[in-house]
């Protein structure tokens, strides 16, 4: 087999000096002590500071040692090799960009609602399963996954995941991967857009701040592109203007702007579609990269402040390490801790969506291969810390309040049910919580986002010793989450445009030309129309459209990671580094077990709360009984709609599982041919170009 070796590799880190050795030994000891306290405590309360200490220690040790080994020994990065942004710069998609701006774009794109919402929902199992999965999964799984995909794409002219699978595994696997990734991405973006619509509907303050980030980002982009303004000055300008826009959002109350910016779901849906289209076709330096970079300041800043608040307050984790709901009887969502904890928490641990960004926009911006470490690995473990903070925010709440927020029903029914489960809560307690955050009710505010906002608002208002500010912080947190998600939508839409052009290029070659303005617009319009249709159906029909596909997102997302890790293992073997292929095979095997188990249960489980087919049978019986007893036609129509949704869920989930198994089988065949049969299968890297040869 071919074994191309880089002529200039990233040098391995020198041996540690005695003082550094002592420092890292202390960090490792702190990790051991904090992990023991967290894991072994039973019955007695655990202080959240120990969770922060353990997480920061994992972050530091992983980045200093694991990432250095991964870059130097496994990937063997080449500092002198020209990246696509350098070799193919076109001022539109391929743009050599400062590494911290790329970090900001990449982090903003991958850190959507997942690291906030997933850990909050998984808190129903207790704090321990989610915490262990975030810390172990992010370092040994997510960071490896993101770095390998980014490396592969940079070595292949920034090609998409589907293109790389086609070239490295085979045409059939590539076609299946490309179709699967486009379908999954359409669903993911539509859901994320629906979350933004719900967060910004009737919220002029939040909408004003979100709109203000667009011109601010464009001014930053022009400044950076000119080369005459230092990145530090541009960053300072962006931060100041962003903070002013957040404060100014409150000032518009009582003005004409408040009426103009108080919008319902339909116009917001059209507006988000228009923004996604512009972000997809405008030069990446003008809007997408600077806006995501700008958003990163708010994301990392807010999460860092939350960490400071946790250290200052030293809150106790009121949620136990393990709850009784690990058996699958949880009131927030159905399913046992395995596999559903590992499906619910994706972006903070391992997320297949990251592979689309790492093989989409980011490899076309990175100026040097060595920056894969800070962007690919560093952004992932930074997102790990975001997930930990979200988990703490949920688990530091009183469990009764947590469950009442995340369960639907009347206040009397929900509070009685939660109390019966062993977590006392009263209607008066929930009414006071709603009053504190400026809402009419906090019961049944499912989805995870309101829970995180309550936890975040309570900590910030406690630090400032001003409980009346809780409503301000709550609405800031809701807007903050909407900003998180919107940056995933714009980058995801641009990646979707690349994927659609890959598909169209197979029909007519000119349509696959990313340098063609007409082809780019055509692909962008098609892709936005696809996810926009699902979004609009979700807005106008609360029981249909994209809402029916919510339960399968976690499975679909992790299946993308299985595809990406299969590609990574194939490339490592072709590069002559089969001894390191286990770094991809280890998380691949785990995710395969998780996704196949979860997918099977979602289709065939006997519990109607969990299984699609059992829910369909239950609905069919209800329809028959309702028709016989003379139920209202509107009620029967709604049940029939829900019945159709269950069959759609079944078909989509089964299709995704089959597609991934086909790709995995094709990959396994190539592994067997190379390792057992010793057949030589060529590596499809772009020819190496020295970075100096591209200098003008």
Steps between C-alpha positions, in 0.01 A plus 500: 500500500609858456678658793561865419694674771512874558841655456442754775298389796385677810781432741421299808494695823834508686529308821353672801730701722495415873281798595252427221497135604406600854225734374344234279527243777302735726238546227470121464469460877226765513316312227525175696375655824212690341395200290498276808283746694256535211471130421506348849272739689170332584231670707710803595484817284781572254628851445501611136853637540633142485332455163662821373843394630474157339387646168773763483763237586371271224506796258859591587640145500320403180615805305859490627566128457231318303466763226878535465536122456207486256641777279865390508473120495164408350434775247862624464403850395718679247571863588640581156219348295262749337141472618203543261451856630852582382527288185150572362414841646212655306376776732162330539512149648876439525632788711818492710377615840659576837491184712309659788234624261480144361479368857214742565318397184552128562401511867193712427394262221538177699372632835132530420228402747655156564748585778230702679186293450635143493667500845194672651263230374737217595507634857189290565739203540704689762817704458748210479415321169488822300816641658704185435378481139583867437854477640596163351300531179627848412869416542525143368211533255391847398841670484646206308200492264516875425879510458518200266220625274653849483840349418354279226309788341800735506709235324224467236434859392231556764276225362178396673452186706302330221764580236778363718309179571444457126870541422647306792240225557322468164241657266203312647589589860566859394163536330322356805698724735427812295126431484488414869691809613284734291179344635617511862629857464167621357318364804756631751500856363121512478472400864763750612324774304169407665664537842621849403153597376346392830767683702465830308123501441342796681847594634604840360801522732647171385423567132662846517824358639509216246441743211769738629766228478469492118622857418754483784643180352511645148695804622743264675534296181581805291760610754668160511493462122670837447805382692538851640329438833654270761288203600517618863341834417232331290428260787476784752261689271283189463483431873410860590232523230357160597467604865339828396251314280404274794440802725327699223252218454338599830483866397268432205215413737226758458632630167377443145780245454338275759189463284698442181719235664219315678445229243315170494640174367425529126690821419786384723516173304527690170763729650714209617475341156620826342788527746604140433499566126718810532743327738533220246582709192674815627881488525589317818718788625212750479233343722539138606851491651492839681146446633586159640822645642294778662249251640783303657581791731149490643495120518835449668462818708161402637611145576820629665292735716277206590812310609609796715151516650516130586838545669378811685173345617626142544151361442402153610384249240147422618447238232639165620787325321257238371122521501244221486434595138809321368257210449320686221197631692612863490231769473709731276551242224468124476795262475766345723829669581657276235472591221294817541736703720761467224248596230360796692847647563666528160661839431673519839650151450490361143294657221487399136387852406854614582628286212295708257657825625848343516461393137303805390593858585789463749752314275459776240605766752788348697837646397728234654467130572641542849192706593288183479602451862355827633198504267398136465607365839487824702149604392361156586632491855392861549152383407548225759527768769180664370320168543631461854380848596154423359489175700592687819235765433235227478620285791544796737124567474257338738407171327131571548529824302712331234245226435201737516656723232559202273162325536180594317159531666299728724684651801303285744562179305871563445585606855306203642673256265849639571439491875378141473826412322690607811594857409270735694382816323190717539289715269592806705869423459465477121286816488773690687764366260295618201454843662874528571593441135220713359298216348135399539590137579809281513314169507525299181778714351656191347801476270781579744564862401270659765654277769853615414381863488347471850817345643723760335278792606480381860878478533571838341234679707633333818856613433382860452282478813208631298221242472281749309751475212410135446246585228766702316750215516238245399412684181868564433560124523213426258645750252846356560374154410334632182833655398669165563261324265495760223874470445451128442228571244712736288806274491283191449323661205830585333618142554168379360562708188833322449331162544221582256759617247677166544174324414411731209854475364442130445204586275657793315861588575466884486250491788772359726733795440514691832666796326192551281263764640202357314568144618551620858171691500312209345629251758437744786142567394431125471648422840332791680170407334537143633557589866278808471203285400533285811550812712188668366291186553619489860400864550150476349414150625597428863427128453675444167799597292834479670347449847432138409872436443631631835548152655746379234743792494736356758521169314555671163768729641702217652464295181681780316786458747515126417541589131774754578695266728478222239661738252766597755600138564518433125728799439731410790544146367569629148760740642687206650390576855284197565648473849319824585167414336365407845462871580214502247380142555453544878239782486355347181425170676339679794285726280397208282375312806321810629334604174390154395357428845321835513371472143367148559324606819354813340339281235403182685475578876172386656462822701296750289701783656814354343414282200361649180309188395346444844397867505344451157301198623381699801388786277326262260302351791412849620379597151282188475351559845448869427327432169269251670412738783449806279813697584524849341634490140775748589625268776495199267690700234768593753542137610529387137767765445693377803462141376656597166784671688583175682528313170718780360725475808529125450587527131757778548672331795518163324635665183778677690599178681515305173699771319764512775529120515561495123777759534654316795493170307677663203760651735554167679555333162776749416658448845501123441655535155777725627579328831431131435536468122779757481345665198622845408222758476621848402464799727311788337681799648562814297861530381715672759575868440759679710354802676792715378425410138158665530635830636443788263 
